[in-house]
Amino acid sequence: MTKQKAMWVLASVMLLSVLGTAGIALPYPVLAPYFLDSPPNDLTHFMGIHPKILLGFSLAFYPLGLLIGNIFVGALSDSYGRRKVLLITLFGSAVGYLLTAIAVVYESFIGFTLARLLTGVCEGNMSIARAIAAELHPHIERTKAISMSYAANYAGWLIGPVIGGFLVIYGVSTVFLFAAAGIGVAFVLVFFTIERRQVARDTSSIQFWSIIRRNNSLTLLKNKQILPIFWFYFLYSMGLNAFYDFYPVWFVDYLDADSQTIAWATVALTACMIIVSSFWVDKLNARFGEIKLMVVGGSLLAVAFIIQPFIGMDRVFLIFAMIGVFIAVANGMVPTYLSKYFGHLGQGKVMGLQTSTFCVTNVIIASLGGPLSILSSRWVILTGAGLVMASVVVMLVTRQRQEAMMSGFDEKVAEVANV
């Protein structure tokens, strides 16, 4: 592959990430006002359960699906090819959004949660896009490719909530129909831009189930060297998801904000994530290294999470912009670290482990945060701050062991280069 071809592939992956993530992010500024401020209906007051608890379960089912999908989707793409698995999962994702819209129209909470579960399973394919970006090395430096892929994801998080916040005036179901259309565009993009590749492996049904059972992303946890970064990311993403899932609830509870206000705050957050990830993450990594940036970025993020629940509307956009900077710095280091030191175990499987971890923590936080938010949504975000700080402590405790592992890896690379 030439460098020019690699650039085209990266551009395709980035556009796919924008469209896919925009579809994921469309409902986020919509669900909190829908459950908490809209006129009661059979979906938002299912069986007389408190709407905040129902919202928590609704938020949990989607990442639960992502967890299930990410466990095996990335590993399957290692064996069956990136393009084939992407096309199948994108089709399933579009169907999931259509079923979600139907559930909203018929006010079915069970149908809504099951449709969100199906959508999440299929959207475990974001790990495939990151694996494709990582595999462009050495034509495109690994950190640069992954950070650009993340910038595209952040762009989707920017575009999606804005569209969702302003489409909601046409009805909540319209938001999910628009998301399905975005995923349809992503499907066409993959079909025409990602090349077919020969995969010289047995693709029988026996091999299929063997991959799911024996070669899924969770099998990486048997490798003791990967455990320190896993536990760091587990705690870090638990704290991050506490913020992601419940800052819209905080907006409704304390600022009486509508979907449009939440959308614009999300713009401030994600715009800074895009800028930092696009232009600064690779440069910062080259100067300071992954571990130091995870420690500094995580520490600053924890402080920002402590401040955020107590500010007024006049400072919302400033603090959200700062949070976006810190997230971009810490987030960008984890996939780079995993790809660089553990990519030989399978890039799809490694990226699947990262996204699986993010999803399982999202399920935990969404399930526990709903009841806690009845007391106060501030407590959920402050809990997130404590979890992020705990992740920094884990990184500091295991830092010496990880740096020794990194040093050994670099020595092996140098030996191979000399040979």
Coordinates of C-alpha atoms in Angstrom, one line a residue, residues 25-417:
A25 CA -25.1 10.5 19.5
L26 CA -28.4 11.8 18.0
P27 CA -30.6 10.6 20.9
Y28 CA -28.4 11.8 23.8
P29 CA -29.8 15.3 24.2
V30 CA -33.3 14.0 23.6
L31 CA -33.8 11.1 26.1
A32 CA -33.4 13.1 29.4
P33 CA -36.0 15.8 28.4
Y34 CA -38.2 13.0 26.9
F35 CA -38.3 11.0 30.1
L36 CA -38.3 13.8 32.6
D37 CA -40.1 16.8 31.1
S38 CA -42.5 15.4 28.4
P39 CA -46.1 14.6 29.0
P40 CA -46.3 11.1 30.7
N41 CA -46.9 8.1 28.4
D42 CA -46.7 4.3 28.6
L43 CA -43.0 4.3 27.6
T44 CA -41.7 7.0 30.0
H45 CA -43.9 5.8 32.9
F46 CA -43.8 2.0 32.3
M47 CA -45.6 0.1 35.1
G48 CA -45.5 3.3 37.3
I49 CA -41.7 3.1 37.7
H50 CA -40.0 6.5 38.4
P51 CA -38.9 8.0 35.0
K52 CA -35.3 8.5 36.2
I53 CA -35.0 4.8 36.8
L54 CA -36.5 4.0 33.4
L55 CA -34.1 6.5 31.9
G56 CA -31.2 4.7 33.6
F57 CA -32.3 1.4 32.2
S58 CA -32.8 2.9 28.7
L59 CA -29.2 4.3 28.9
A60 CA -27.9 0.9 30.1
F61 CA -29.4 -1.3 27.4
Y62 CA -27.6 0.3 24.5
P63 CA -24.0 0.0 26.0
L64 CA -25.0 -3.6 27.1
G65 CA -25.5 -4.3 23.4
L66 CA -22.2 -2.6 22.6
L67 CA -20.5 -4.8 25.2
I68 CA -21.9 -8.0 23.6
G69 CA -21.0 -6.8 20.1
N70 CA -17.5 -5.6 21.0
I71 CA -16.6 -8.8 22.7
F72 CA -16.6 -10.7 19.4
V73 CA -17.1 -8.2 16.5
G74 CA -13.5 -7.0 16.4
A75 CA -12.2 -10.6 16.6
L76 CA -14.5 -11.8 13.9
S77 CA -13.2 -9.0 11.6
D78 CA -9.7 -10.3 12.2
S79 CA -10.8 -13.6 10.8
Y80 CA -13.5 -12.8 8.3
G81 CA -12.3 -9.4 7.0
R82 CA -13.1 -5.9 8.1
R83 CA -15.3 -5.0 5.1
K84 CA -17.7 -8.0 5.4
V85 CA -18.3 -7.7 9.2
L86 CA -18.7 -3.9 8.9
L87 CA -21.4 -4.2 6.2
I88 CA -23.4 -6.8 8.2
T89 CA -23.2 -4.8 11.4
L90 CA -24.1 -1.5 9.8
F91 CA -27.2 -3.1 8.2
G92 CA -28.2 -4.5 11.6
S93 CA -27.6 -1.0 13.2
A94 CA -29.9 0.7 10.7
V95 CA -32.7 -1.9 11.5
G96 CA -32.2 -1.3 15.2
Y97 CA -32.8 2.5 14.8
L98 CA -35.9 1.8 12.7
L99 CA -37.3 -0.5 15.4
T100 CA -36.5 2.1 18.1
A101 CA -38.5 4.7 16.2
I102 CA -41.4 2.3 15.9
A103 CA -41.3 1.6 19.7
V104 CA -41.5 5.3 20.4
V105 CA -44.5 5.7 18.2
Y106 CA -46.3 2.8 19.9
E107 CA -45.0 3.8 23.4
S108 CA -43.5 0.4 24.1
F109 CA -40.7 0.5 26.8
I110 CA -39.9 -3.1 26.3
G111 CA -39.7 -2.7 22.5
F112 CA -37.6 0.5 23.0
T113 CA -35.0 -1.2 25.3
L114 CA -34.8 -4.3 23.1
A115 CA -34.3 -2.2 20.0
R116 CA -31.6 -0.2 21.7
L117 CA -29.9 -3.5 22.7
L118 CA -29.9 -4.7 19.1
T119 CA -28.5 -1.4 17.9
G120 CA -25.7 -1.6 20.4
V121 CA -24.7 -5.1 19.5
C122 CA -24.3 -4.1 15.8
E123 CA -22.5 -0.8 16.7
G124 CA -19.7 -2.8 18.3
N125 CA -18.2 -2.2 14.8
M126 CA -16.5 1.0 15.9
S127 CA -13.6 -1.2 17.0
I128 CA -13.1 -2.3 13.4
A129 CA -12.7 1.3 12.2
R130 CA -10.0 1.8 14.8
A131 CA -8.3 -1.4 13.9
I132 CA -8.2 -0.3 10.2
A133 CA -6.6 3.0 11.3
A134 CA -4.0 1.3 13.4
E135 CA -3.0 -1.0 10.5
L136 CA -2.1 1.9 8.3
H137 CA 1.2 2.1 10.2
P138 CA 4.0 2.6 9.0
H139 CA 2.5 4.5 6.0
I140 CA 0.7 6.8 8.6
E141 CA 2.2 7.0 12.1
R142 CA 0.1 4.9 14.4
T143 CA -0.7 7.7 17.0
K144 CA -1.6 10.1 14.2
A145 CA -4.0 7.6 12.5
I146 CA -5.7 6.7 15.7
S147 CA -6.0 10.3 17.0
M148 CA -7.5 11.3 13.6
S149 CA -10.0 8.4 13.9
Y150 CA -10.9 9.6 17.4
A151 CA -11.3 13.2 16.1
A152 CA -13.8 11.8 13.6
N153 CA -15.6 10.1 16.4
Y154 CA -15.7 13.3 18.3
A155 CA -17.1 15.1 15.3
G156 CA -19.9 12.6 15.2
W157 CA -20.6 13.4 18.9
L158 CA -20.7 17.1 17.9
I159 CA -22.9 16.7 14.9
G160 CA -25.3 14.1 16.3
P161 CA -26.5 15.9 19.4
V162 CA -27.0 19.2 17.5
I163 CA -29.1 17.5 14.9
G164 CA -31.0 15.5 17.6
G165 CA -31.6 18.6 19.7
F166 CA -33.2 20.4 16.8
L167 CA -35.0 17.5 15.2
V168 CA -36.8 16.7 18.4
I169 CA -39.4 19.4 17.6
Y170 CA -40.6 17.0 14.9
G171 CA -41.0 14.1 17.4
V172 CA -38.6 11.7 19.2
S173 CA -39.2 9.0 16.6
T174 CA -37.9 11.3 13.9
V175 CA -34.5 11.5 15.7
F176 CA -34.1 7.7 15.4
L177 CA -35.3 7.6 11.8
F178 CA -32.6 10.2 11.0
A179 CA -30.0 8.1 12.8
A180 CA -31.0 5.1 10.6
A181 CA -30.5 7.3 7.5
G182 CA -27.0 8.2 8.7
I183 CA -26.1 4.6 9.2
G184 CA -27.4 3.9 5.7
V185 CA -25.0 6.4 4.3
A186 CA -22.1 4.8 6.3
F187 CA -23.2 1.4 4.8
V188 CA -22.9 2.8 1.2
L189 CA -19.5 4.4 2.1
V190 CA -18.0 1.1 3.3
F191 CA -19.4 -0.8 0.3
F192 CA -17.7 1.4 -2.2
T193 CA -14.5 2.5 -0.4
I194 CA -13.2 -0.4 1.7
E195 CA -11.5 -3.0 -0.5
R196 CA -12.3 -6.7 -0.4
R197 CA -9.5 -8.7 0.9
Q198 CA -8.8 -12.4 0.8
V199 CA -8.9 -14.0 4.2
A200 CA -7.1 -17.3 4.2
R201 CA -9.0 -18.8 7.1
D202 CA -11.6 -21.5 7.6
T203 CA -15.0 -19.7 7.6
S204 CA -17.2 -22.6 8.5
S205 CA -19.8 -22.4 11.2
I206 CA -17.5 -24.4 13.5
Q207 CA -14.8 -21.8 13.1
F208 CA -17.3 -19.0 13.6
W209 CA -18.4 -20.2 17.0
S210 CA -14.8 -21.1 17.9
I211 CA -13.8 -17.5 17.4
I212 CA -16.6 -16.2 19.6
R213 CA -15.8 -18.7 22.3
R214 CA -12.0 -18.9 22.3
N215 CA -10.7 -15.8 20.5
N216 CA -13.0 -13.0 21.7
S217 CA -11.7 -9.8 23.2
L218 CA -12.1 -10.9 26.8
T219 CA -9.5 -13.7 26.3
L220 CA -6.9 -10.9 26.3
L221 CA -7.4 -10.5 30.1
K222 CA -5.4 -13.8 30.5
N223 CA -2.4 -11.8 29.5
K224 CA -1.1 -10.3 32.8
Q225 CA 0.8 -7.5 31.0
I226 CA -2.4 -6.0 29.8
L227 CA -4.2 -6.0 33.2
P228 CA -2.7 -2.6 34.5
I229 CA -4.0 -0.7 31.5
F230 CA -7.3 -2.6 31.6
W231 CA -7.9 -1.6 35.2
F232 CA -6.9 2.0 34.5
Y233 CA -9.4 2.2 31.7
F234 CA -12.1 0.3 33.6
L235 CA -12.1 2.9 36.3
Y236 CA -11.5 5.9 34.0
S237 CA -14.3 5.0 31.6
M238 CA -16.7 4.3 34.6
G239 CA -16.1 7.9 35.7
L240 CA -16.3 9.2 32.1
N241 CA -19.6 7.5 31.6
A242 CA -21.0 8.9 34.8
F243 CA -20.5 12.3 33.2
Y244 CA -21.6 11.4 29.7
D245 CA -24.9 9.7 30.8
F246 CA -26.0 12.1 33.5
Y247 CA -24.9 15.6 32.6
P248 CA -28.1 16.0 30.5
V249 CA -30.0 15.0 33.7
W250 CA -28.1 17.7 35.6
F251 CA -29.0 20.2 33.0
V252 CA -32.7 19.4 33.4
D253 CA -32.5 19.2 37.2
Y254 CA -30.5 22.3 38.0
L255 CA -30.7 24.6 35.0
D256 CA -34.1 23.7 33.7
A257 CA -32.5 23.3 30.2
D258 CA -34.1 22.1 27.0
S259 CA -32.7 19.8 24.3
Q260 CA -31.2 22.7 22.4
T261 CA -29.2 24.0 25.4
I262 CA -27.9 20.5 26.1
A263 CA -26.9 20.1 22.4
W264 CA -24.9 23.4 22.4
A265 CA -23.1 22.4 25.6
T266 CA -22.2 19.1 23.8
V267 CA -20.9 21.2 20.9
A268 CA -18.5 23.0 23.2
L269 CA -17.4 19.7 24.7
T270 CA -16.8 17.9 21.4
A271 CA -15.4 20.8 19.4
C272 CA -12.4 21.0 21.9
M273 CA -12.1 17.2 21.7
I274 CA -11.9 17.3 17.9
I275 CA -9.3 20.2 17.8
V276 CA -7.0 18.6 20.5
S277 CA -7.3 15.1 19.0
S278 CA -6.6 16.4 15.4
F279 CA -3.7 18.7 16.1
W280 CA -2.1 18.1 19.5
V281 CA -2.5 14.5 20.7
D282 CA 0.2 13.0 18.5
K283 CA 2.6 15.9 19.3
L284 CA 2.0 15.6 23.0
N285 CA 2.5 11.8 22.8
A286 CA 5.8 12.2 21.0
R287 CA 7.0 14.5 23.7
F288 CA 5.6 13.1 27.0
G289 CA 4.5 9.5 26.2
E290 CA 1.3 7.6 26.8
I291 CA 1.5 7.0 30.6
K292 CA 2.4 10.5 31.6
L293 CA -0.5 11.9 29.5
M294 CA -2.9 9.4 31.0
V295 CA -1.9 10.5 34.5
V296 CA -2.0 14.3 33.8
G297 CA -5.2 14.2 31.6
G298 CA -7.0 12.0 34.1
S299 CA -6.1 14.2 37.1
L300 CA -7.2 17.4 35.4
L301 CA -10.5 15.7 34.2
A302 CA -11.3 14.6 37.8
V303 CA -10.8 18.1 39.0
A304 CA -13.1 19.4 36.2
F305 CA -15.8 16.9 37.1
I306 CA -15.7 18.1 40.7
I307 CA -16.3 21.7 39.6
Q308 CA -18.9 21.1 36.9
P309 CA -22.0 20.2 39.0
F310 CA -21.8 23.5 40.9
I311 CA -21.5 26.0 38.1
G312 CA -24.2 28.2 36.7
M313 CA -25.3 28.7 33.1
D314 CA -22.8 31.6 32.6
R315 CA -19.8 29.2 32.9
V316 CA -21.3 26.0 31.4
F317 CA -19.6 26.3 28.0
L318 CA -16.2 27.2 29.4
I319 CA -16.1 24.2 31.8
F320 CA -17.4 21.8 29.1
A321 CA -14.7 23.1 26.7
M322 CA -12.0 22.3 29.3
I323 CA -13.5 18.9 30.0
G324 CA -13.3 18.2 26.2
V325 CA -9.6 19.0 26.2
F326 CA -8.8 16.7 29.1
I327 CA -10.9 13.8 27.7
A328 CA -9.1 14.1 24.3
V329 CA -5.7 13.9 25.9
A330 CA -6.4 10.9 28.2
N331 CA -8.6 9.1 25.7
G332 CA -6.2 9.3 22.8
M333 CA -3.5 7.5 24.8
V334 CA -5.3 4.3 25.6
P335 CA -5.9 2.9 22.0
T336 CA -2.4 4.1 21.0
Y337 CA -0.8 2.2 24.0
L338 CA -2.9 -0.9 23.3
S339 CA -2.2 -1.0 19.6
K340 CA 1.5 -0.4 20.0
Y341 CA 2.2 -2.9 22.7
F342 CA -0.5 -5.5 22.2
G343 CA -1.6 -5.1 18.5
H344 CA 0.3 -8.3 17.7
L345 CA -2.4 -10.2 19.5
G346 CA -4.9 -8.9 16.9
Q347 CA -5.8 -5.3 16.3
G348 CA -9.5 -6.0 16.1
K349 CA -9.5 -8.0 19.3
V350 CA -7.4 -5.3 21.1
M351 CA -9.7 -2.5 20.1
G352 CA -12.7 -4.6 20.9
L353 CA -11.3 -5.0 24.5
Q354 CA -11.1 -1.2 24.9
T355 CA -14.7 -0.6 23.6
S356 CA -16.0 -3.6 25.6
T357 CA -14.6 -2.1 28.7
F358 CA -16.1 1.2 27.9
C359 CA -19.5 -0.5 27.4
V360 CA -19.6 -2.6 30.5
T361 CA -18.8 0.4 32.6
N362 CA -21.5 2.3 30.8
V363 CA -24.0 -0.4 31.7
I364 CA -22.9 -0.4 35.4
I365 CA -23.1 3.4 35.7
A366 CA -26.4 3.8 33.8
S367 CA -28.0 1.1 36.0
L368 CA -26.6 2.5 39.4
G369 CA -26.7 6.1 38.4
G370 CA -30.5 6.2 37.7
P371 CA -31.5 5.5 41.3
L372 CA -28.7 7.7 42.6
S373 CA -29.8 10.6 40.4
I374 CA -33.2 10.5 42.2
L375 CA -31.3 11.9 45.2
S376 CA -29.2 14.2 43.0
S377 CA -27.6 14.1 39.6
R378 CA -24.7 16.0 41.2
W379 CA -23.8 12.9 43.2
V380 CA -23.5 10.8 40.0
I381 CA -21.0 13.2 38.4
L382 CA -19.1 13.5 41.6
T383 CA -18.9 9.8 41.8
G384 CA -17.5 9.9 38.3
A385 CA -14.8 12.3 39.5
G386 CA -13.8 9.9 42.3
L387 CA -13.6 7.0 39.8
V388 CA -11.4 8.9 37.4
M389 CA -9.0 9.9 40.2
A390 CA -8.9 6.2 41.3
S391 CA -7.8 5.3 37.7
V392 CA -5.0 7.8 38.0
V393 CA -3.9 6.1 41.3
V394 CA -3.9 2.7 39.6
M395 CA -1.7 4.1 36.8
L396 CA 0.7 5.6 39.2
V397 CA 1.0 2.4 41.3
T398 CA 1.6 0.2 38.2
R399 CA 3.7 2.8 36.3
Q400 CA 7.1 1.2 37.0
R401 CA 5.9 -2.2 35.8
Q402 CA 4.4 -0.8 32.6
E403 CA 7.5 1.3 31.7
A404 CA 9.6 -1.8 32.2
M405 CA 7.4 -3.7 29.7
M406 CA 7.5 -0.8 27.3
S407 CA 11.3 -0.7 27.5
G408 CA 11.6 -4.4 26.7
F409 CA 9.3 -4.0 23.8
D410 CA 11.3 -1.1 22.3
E411 CA 14.5 -3.2 22.7
K412 CA 13.0 -6.1 20.7
V413 CA 11.9 -3.7 18.0
A414 CA 15.4 -2.3 17.8
E415 CA 16.9 -5.8 17.6
V416 CA 14.5 -6.7 14.7
A417 CA 15.4 -3.4 12.9

